[in-house]
Amino acid sequence: FEEALNEAQSENERLLNARFYFDYGATAEQAGLYEKAADLMRKSIVLDPANAAEAYNFIGYMWADHNLHLDDAEDMVGRALQLDPNNGAYLDSLGWVYYRKGKYEDALRELLRAVENLKRDDPVVMEHIGDTYSKLNRIPQALDFWQRAMALDPENKLLLEKIEKTKTTISKGPAAKLDRND
């Protein structure tokens, strides 16, 4: 992307559009360069503000997922939802921001709204709901949603560990405490 950017700046600047910066930002995020990713997403937003919901959401979710800049993450997801209020992915992002902020009831409300607005079940959203139920100490519901997520993403080893650990804790009886540091 950096090479393409340099080449386009000198030869064909029209290639440097909002989609280019969005894709570059997504690649930077995958490389663990979160601040660079956010800066590139902001360039995408500036170049096409009317269609910036995805970029706003990307920044907000990325920050929430990595437990960074949570107030700014909430603002970014809020901007995405202003542009597309019933987008299930954006509602999931808002729920995840609330989860990271420890606002579990608010998180659950938004995550359940996300499920209602998605065209098909999503394993990440199901896992987020399970995690939130776990924080609310509603373990049967947590297990139900984690198992639903597992059915959609059977290769998810971390999710499998979460389910097995919770089942083991339940089988030990009411005296056992759940380790809820996820």
PDB file of C-alpha atoms in Angstrom:
ATOM      1  CA  PHE A   1       0.000   0.000   0.000  1.00  0.00           C
ATOM      2  CA  GLU A   2       2.824   2.380   0.818  1.00  0.00           C
ATOM      3  CA  GLU A   3       4.366   1.714  -2.601  1.00  0.00           C
ATOM      4  CA  ALA A   4       1.034   2.225  -4.315  1.00  0.00           C
ATOM      5  CA  LEU A   5       0.545   5.455  -2.380  1.00  0.00           C
ATOM      6  CA  ASN A   6       3.934   6.801  -3.437  1.00  0.00           C
ATOM      7  CA  GLU A   7       3.411   5.799  -7.045  1.00  0.00           C
ATOM      8  CA  ALA A   8      -0.096   7.229  -7.219  1.00  0.00           C
ATOM      9  CA  GLN A   9       0.992  10.518  -5.644  1.00  0.00           C
ATOM     10  CA  SER A  10       3.464  11.048  -8.441  1.00  0.00           C
ATOM     11  CA  GLU A  11       1.567   9.526 -11.366  1.00  0.00           C
ATOM     12  CA  ASN A  12      -2.148   8.986 -10.804  1.00  0.00           C
ATOM     13  CA  GLU A  13      -3.586  10.725  -7.775  1.00  0.00           C
ATOM     14  CA  ARG A  14      -7.193   9.830  -8.614  1.00  0.00           C
ATOM     15  CA  LEU A  15      -6.433   6.283  -7.391  1.00  0.00           C
ATOM     16  CA  LEU A  16      -6.032   7.706  -3.892  1.00  0.00           C
ATOM     17  CA  ASN A  17      -9.732   7.654  -3.102  1.00  0.00           C
ATOM     18  CA  ALA A  18     -11.664   6.831   0.049  1.00  0.00           C
ATOM     19  CA  ARG A  19     -11.661   3.079  -0.719  1.00  0.00           C
ATOM     20  CA  PHE A  20      -7.876   3.075  -1.115  1.00  0.00           C
ATOM     21  CA  TYR A  21      -7.397   4.654   2.309  1.00  0.00           C
ATOM     22  CA  PHE A  22     -10.031   2.366   3.854  1.00  0.00           C
ATOM     23  CA  ASP A  23      -8.307  -0.757   2.516  1.00  0.00           C
ATOM     24  CA  TYR A  24      -4.892   0.576   3.525  1.00  0.00           C
ATOM     25  CA  GLY A  25      -6.237   1.294   7.011  1.00  0.00           C
ATOM     26  CA  ALA A  26      -7.703  -2.205   7.304  1.00  0.00           C
ATOM     27  CA  THR A  27      -4.327  -3.652   6.341  1.00  0.00           C
ATOM     28  CA  ALA A  28      -2.548  -1.455   8.892  1.00  0.00           C
ATOM     29  CA  GLU A  29      -4.956  -2.689  11.590  1.00  0.00           C
ATOM     30  CA  GLN A  30      -4.216  -6.312  10.688  1.00  0.00           C
ATOM     31  CA  ALA A  31      -0.521  -5.512  11.099  1.00  0.00           C
ATOM     32  CA  GLY A  32      -1.194  -4.140  14.599  1.00  0.00           C
ATOM     33  CA  LEU A  33      -0.655  -0.504  13.574  1.00  0.00           C
ATOM     34  CA  TYR A  34      -3.813   0.833  15.219  1.00  0.00           C
ATOM     35  CA  GLU A  35      -2.992   4.543  15.230  1.00  0.00           C
ATOM     36  CA  LYS A  36      -1.873   4.411  11.596  1.00  0.00           C
ATOM     37  CA  ALA A  37      -5.068   2.521  10.758  1.00  0.00           C
ATOM     38  CA  ALA A  38      -7.167   5.212  12.466  1.00  0.00           C
ATOM     39  CA  ASP A  39      -5.317   7.978  10.597  1.00  0.00           C
ATOM     40  CA  LEU A  40      -5.887   6.232   7.261  1.00  0.00           C
ATOM     41  CA  MET A  41      -9.570   5.704   8.049  1.00  0.00           C
ATOM     42  CA  ARG A  42      -9.864   9.416   8.861  1.00  0.00           C
ATOM     43  CA  LYS A  43      -8.444  10.184   5.393  1.00  0.00           C
ATOM     44  CA  SER A  44     -11.086   7.898   3.921  1.00  0.00           C
ATOM     45  CA  ILE A  45     -13.780   9.784   5.871  1.00  0.00           C
ATOM     46  CA  VAL A  46     -12.527  13.189   4.683  1.00  0.00           C
ATOM     47  CA  LEU A  47     -12.523  12.052   1.059  1.00  0.00           C
ATOM     48  CA  ASP A  48     -16.085  10.668   1.147  1.00  0.00           C
ATOM     49  CA  PRO A  49     -17.969  11.872   4.227  1.00  0.00           C
ATOM     50  CA  ALA A  50     -21.390  10.894   2.867  1.00  0.00           C
ATOM     51  CA  ASN A  51     -20.299   7.250   2.694  1.00  0.00           C
ATOM     52  CA  ALA A  52     -18.078   7.195   5.762  1.00  0.00           C
ATOM     53  CA  ALA A  53     -20.187   5.011   8.076  1.00  0.00           C
ATOM     54  CA  GLU A  54     -18.037   1.937   7.486  1.00  0.00           C
ATOM     55  CA  ALA A  55     -14.821   3.856   8.213  1.00  0.00           C
ATOM     56  CA  TYR A  56     -16.272   5.443  11.360  1.00  0.00           C
ATOM     57  CA  ASN A  57     -17.392   2.030  12.561  1.00  0.00           C
ATOM     58  CA  PHE A  58     -14.044   0.475  11.693  1.00  0.00           C
ATOM     59  CA  ILE A  59     -12.188   2.932  13.910  1.00  0.00           C
ATOM     60  CA  GLY A  60     -14.682   2.572  16.754  1.00  0.00           C
ATOM     61  CA  TYR A  61     -14.732  -1.212  16.703  1.00  0.00           C
ATOM     62  CA  MET A  62     -10.958  -1.475  16.334  1.00  0.00           C
ATOM     63  CA  TRP A  63     -10.446   0.715  19.386  1.00  0.00           C
ATOM     64  CA  ALA A  64     -13.086  -1.134  21.404  1.00  0.00           C
ATOM     65  CA  ASP A  65     -11.708  -4.509  20.405  1.00  0.00           C
ATOM     66  CA  HIS A  66      -8.247  -3.491  21.610  1.00  0.00           C
ATOM     67  CA  ASN A  67      -9.647  -1.625  24.637  1.00  0.00           C
ATOM     68  CA  LEU A  68      -8.266   1.733  23.457  1.00  0.00           C
ATOM     69  CA  HIS A  69      -9.720   5.271  23.361  1.00  0.00           C
ATOM     70  CA  LEU A  70     -13.156   4.033  24.473  1.00  0.00           C
ATOM     71  CA  ASP A  71     -14.818   7.462  24.586  1.00  0.00           C
ATOM     72  CA  ASP A  72     -13.573   8.216  21.068  1.00  0.00           C
ATOM     73  CA  ALA A  73     -14.623   4.718  19.991  1.00  0.00           C
ATOM     74  CA  GLU A  74     -18.149   5.418  21.220  1.00  0.00           C
ATOM     75  CA  ASP A  75     -18.167   8.714  19.310  1.00  0.00           C
ATOM     76  CA  MET A  76     -16.980   7.042  16.088  1.00  0.00           C
ATOM     77  CA  VAL A  77     -19.574   4.268  16.279  1.00  0.00           C
ATOM     78  CA  GLY A  78     -22.216   6.883  17.080  1.00  0.00           C
ATOM     79  CA  ARG A  79     -21.309   8.715  13.877  1.00  0.00           C
ATOM     80  CA  ALA A  80     -21.601   5.476  11.911  1.00  0.00           C
ATOM     81  CA  LEU A  81     -25.030   4.864  13.423  1.00  0.00           C
ATOM     82  CA  GLN A  82     -26.150   8.402  12.534  1.00  0.00           C
ATOM     83  CA  LEU A  83     -25.476   7.511   8.905  1.00  0.00           C
ATOM     84  CA  ASP A  84     -26.909   3.967   9.119  1.00  0.00           C
ATOM     85  CA  PRO A  85     -29.001   3.593  12.304  1.00  0.00           C
ATOM     86  CA  ASN A  86     -30.128  -0.024  11.873  1.00  0.00           C
ATOM     87  CA  ASN A  87     -26.865  -1.573  10.783  1.00  0.00           C
ATOM     88  CA  GLY A  88     -26.371  -4.725  12.846  1.00  0.00           C
ATOM     89  CA  ALA A  89     -22.583  -4.583  12.624  1.00  0.00           C
ATOM     90  CA  TYR A  90     -22.537  -1.002  13.917  1.00  0.00           C
ATOM     91  CA  LEU A  91     -24.936  -1.910  16.741  1.00  0.00           C
ATOM     92  CA  ASP A  92     -22.574  -4.751  17.652  1.00  0.00           C
ATOM     93  CA  SER A  93     -19.717  -2.249  17.740  1.00  0.00           C
ATOM     94  CA  LEU A  94     -21.655   0.031  20.071  1.00  0.00           C
ATOM     95  CA  GLY A  95     -22.480  -2.928  22.282  1.00  0.00           C
ATOM     96  CA  TRP A  96     -18.813  -3.906  22.373  1.00  0.00           C
ATOM     97  CA  VAL A  97     -17.792  -0.357  23.318  1.00  0.00           C
ATOM     98  CA  TYR A  98     -20.296  -0.469  26.195  1.00  0.00           C
ATOM     99  CA  TYR A  99     -18.976  -3.892  27.207  1.00  0.00           C
ATOM    100  CA  ARG A 100     -15.421  -2.576  27.335  1.00  0.00           C
ATOM    101  CA  LYS A 101     -16.629   0.379  29.423  1.00  0.00           C
ATOM    102  CA  GLY A 102     -18.265  -2.002  31.896  1.00  0.00           C
ATOM    103  CA  LYS A 103     -21.792  -0.921  30.936  1.00  0.00           C
ATOM    104  CA  TYR A 104     -23.056  -4.488  30.586  1.00  0.00           C
ATOM    105  CA  GLU A 105     -26.823  -3.803  30.560  1.00  0.00           C
ATOM    106  CA  ASP A 106     -26.341  -1.185  27.818  1.00  0.00           C
ATOM    107  CA  ALA A 107     -24.049  -3.581  25.971  1.00  0.00           C
ATOM    108  CA  LEU A 108     -26.596  -6.379  26.085  1.00  0.00           C
ATOM    109  CA  ARG A 109     -29.371  -4.102  24.796  1.00  0.00           C
ATOM    110  CA  GLU A 110     -27.309  -3.022  21.771  1.00  0.00           C
ATOM    111  CA  LEU A 111     -25.960  -6.505  21.060  1.00  0.00           C
ATOM    112  CA  LEU A 112     -29.469  -7.981  21.048  1.00  0.00           C
ATOM    113  CA  ARG A 113     -30.556  -5.163  18.703  1.00  0.00           C
ATOM    114  CA  ALA A 114     -27.594  -6.095  16.498  1.00  0.00           C
ATOM    115  CA  VAL A 115     -28.868  -9.678  16.181  1.00  0.00           C
ATOM    116  CA  GLU A 116     -32.313  -8.391  15.220  1.00  0.00           C
ATOM    117  CA  ASN A 117     -30.819  -6.218  12.475  1.00  0.00           C
ATOM    118  CA  LEU A 118     -28.341  -8.674  10.960  1.00  0.00           C
ATOM    119  CA  LYS A 119     -29.377 -10.576   7.859  1.00  0.00           C
ATOM    120  CA  ARG A 120     -27.803 -13.766   9.245  1.00  0.00           C
ATOM    121  CA  ASP A 121     -26.328 -14.916  12.523  1.00  0.00           C
ATOM    122  CA  ASP A 122     -22.764 -13.801  13.144  1.00  0.00           C
ATOM    123  CA  PRO A 123     -20.419 -15.783  15.418  1.00  0.00           C
ATOM    124  CA  VAL A 124     -18.668 -12.658  16.737  1.00  0.00           C
ATOM    125  CA  VAL A 125     -21.948 -11.025  17.741  1.00  0.00           C
ATOM    126  CA  MET A 126     -23.107 -14.273  19.378  1.00  0.00           C
ATOM    127  CA  GLU A 127     -19.831 -14.480  21.316  1.00  0.00           C
ATOM    128  CA  HIS A 128     -20.138 -10.832  22.388  1.00  0.00           C
ATOM    129  CA  ILE A 129     -23.629 -11.557  23.724  1.00  0.00           C
ATOM    130  CA  GLY A 130     -22.310 -14.612  25.568  1.00  0.00           C
ATOM    131  CA  ASP A 131     -19.475 -12.584  27.066  1.00  0.00           C
ATOM    132  CA  THR A 132     -21.920  -9.930  28.204  1.00  0.00           C
ATOM    133  CA  TYR A 133     -24.283 -12.453  29.776  1.00  0.00           C
ATOM    134  CA  SER A 134     -21.259 -13.907  31.573  1.00  0.00           C
ATOM    135  CA  LYS A 135     -20.354 -10.493  33.012  1.00  0.00           C
ATOM    136  CA  LEU A 136     -23.975 -10.170  34.172  1.00  0.00           C
ATOM    137  CA  ASN A 137     -23.588 -13.589  35.844  1.00  0.00           C
ATOM    138  CA  ARG A 138     -26.311 -15.063  33.631  1.00  0.00           C
ATOM    139  CA  ILE A 139     -24.287 -18.167  32.873  1.00  0.00           C
ATOM    140  CA  PRO A 140     -26.941 -20.362  31.173  1.00  0.00           C
ATOM    141  CA  GLN A 141     -27.613 -17.577  28.654  1.00  0.00           C
ATOM    142  CA  ALA A 142     -23.862 -17.045  28.190  1.00  0.00           C
ATOM    143  CA  LEU A 143     -23.354 -20.718  27.414  1.00  0.00           C
ATOM    144  CA  ASP A 144     -26.296 -20.712  25.009  1.00  0.00           C
ATOM    145  CA  PHE A 145     -24.878 -17.829  22.979  1.00  0.00           C
ATOM    146  CA  TRP A 146     -21.321 -19.169  23.074  1.00  0.00           C
ATOM    147  CA  GLN A 147     -22.613 -22.509  21.767  1.00  0.00           C
ATOM    148  CA  ARG A 148     -24.525 -20.707  19.021  1.00  0.00           C
ATOM    149  CA  ALA A 149     -21.301 -18.884  18.118  1.00  0.00           C
ATOM    150  CA  MET A 150     -19.407 -22.187  18.156  1.00  0.00           C
ATOM    151  CA  ALA A 151     -21.919 -23.726  15.735  1.00  0.00           C
ATOM    152  CA  LEU A 152     -21.193 -20.863  13.335  1.00  0.00           C
ATOM    153  CA  ASP A 153     -17.408 -20.909  13.915  1.00  0.00           C
ATOM    154  CA  PRO A 154     -16.418 -24.459  14.914  1.00  0.00           C
ATOM    155  CA  GLU A 155     -12.684 -23.725  14.559  1.00  0.00           C
ATOM    156  CA  ASN A 156     -12.684 -21.023  17.258  1.00  0.00           C
ATOM    157  CA  LYS A 157     -10.396 -22.560  19.903  1.00  0.00           C
ATOM    158  CA  LEU A 158     -10.706 -19.642  22.353  1.00  0.00           C
ATOM    159  CA  LEU A 159     -14.477 -19.929  22.277  1.00  0.00           C
ATOM    160  CA  LEU A 160     -14.272 -23.686  22.842  1.00  0.00           C
ATOM    161  CA  GLU A 161     -12.006 -23.095  25.861  1.00  0.00           C
ATOM    162  CA  LYS A 162     -14.490 -20.550  27.240  1.00  0.00           C
ATOM    163  CA  ILE A 163     -17.363 -23.041  26.900  1.00  0.00           C
ATOM    164  CA  GLU A 164     -15.426 -25.948  28.425  1.00  0.00           C
ATOM    165  CA  LYS A 165     -14.124 -23.836  31.313  1.00  0.00           C
ATOM    166  CA  THR A 166     -17.634 -22.596  32.096  1.00  0.00           C
ATOM    167  CA  LYS A 167     -19.117 -26.100  31.921  1.00  0.00           C
ATOM    168  CA  THR A 168     -16.376 -27.386  34.240  1.00  0.00           C
ATOM    169  CA  THR A 169     -17.051 -24.583  36.711  1.00  0.00           C
ATOM    170  CA  ILE A 170     -20.793 -25.288  36.625  1.00  0.00           C
ATOM    171  CA  SER A 171     -20.233 -29.004  37.190  1.00  0.00           C
ATOM    172  CA  LYS A 172     -18.222 -28.220  40.340  1.00  0.00           C
ATOM    173  CA  GLY A 173     -21.337 -26.703  41.867  1.00  0.00           C
ATOM    174  CA  PRO A 174     -22.417 -23.360  43.288  1.00  0.00           C
ATOM    175  CA  ALA A 175     -19.312 -22.935  45.462  1.00  0.00           C
ATOM    176  CA  ALA A 176     -17.108 -22.549  42.372  1.00  0.00           C
ATOM    177  CA  LYS A 177     -16.414 -19.047  41.105  1.00  0.00           C
ATOM    178  CA  LEU A 178     -16.119 -18.209  37.433  1.00  0.00           C
ATOM    179  CA  ASP A 179     -12.973 -16.473  36.261  1.00  0.00           C
ATOM    180  CA  ARG A 180     -14.487 -13.682  34.225  1.00  0.00           C
ATOM    181  CA  ASN A 181     -11.319 -11.926  33.111  1.00  0.00           C
ATOM    182  CA  ASP A 182     -11.767 -12.163  29.351  1.00  0.00           C
TER     183      ASP A 182
END
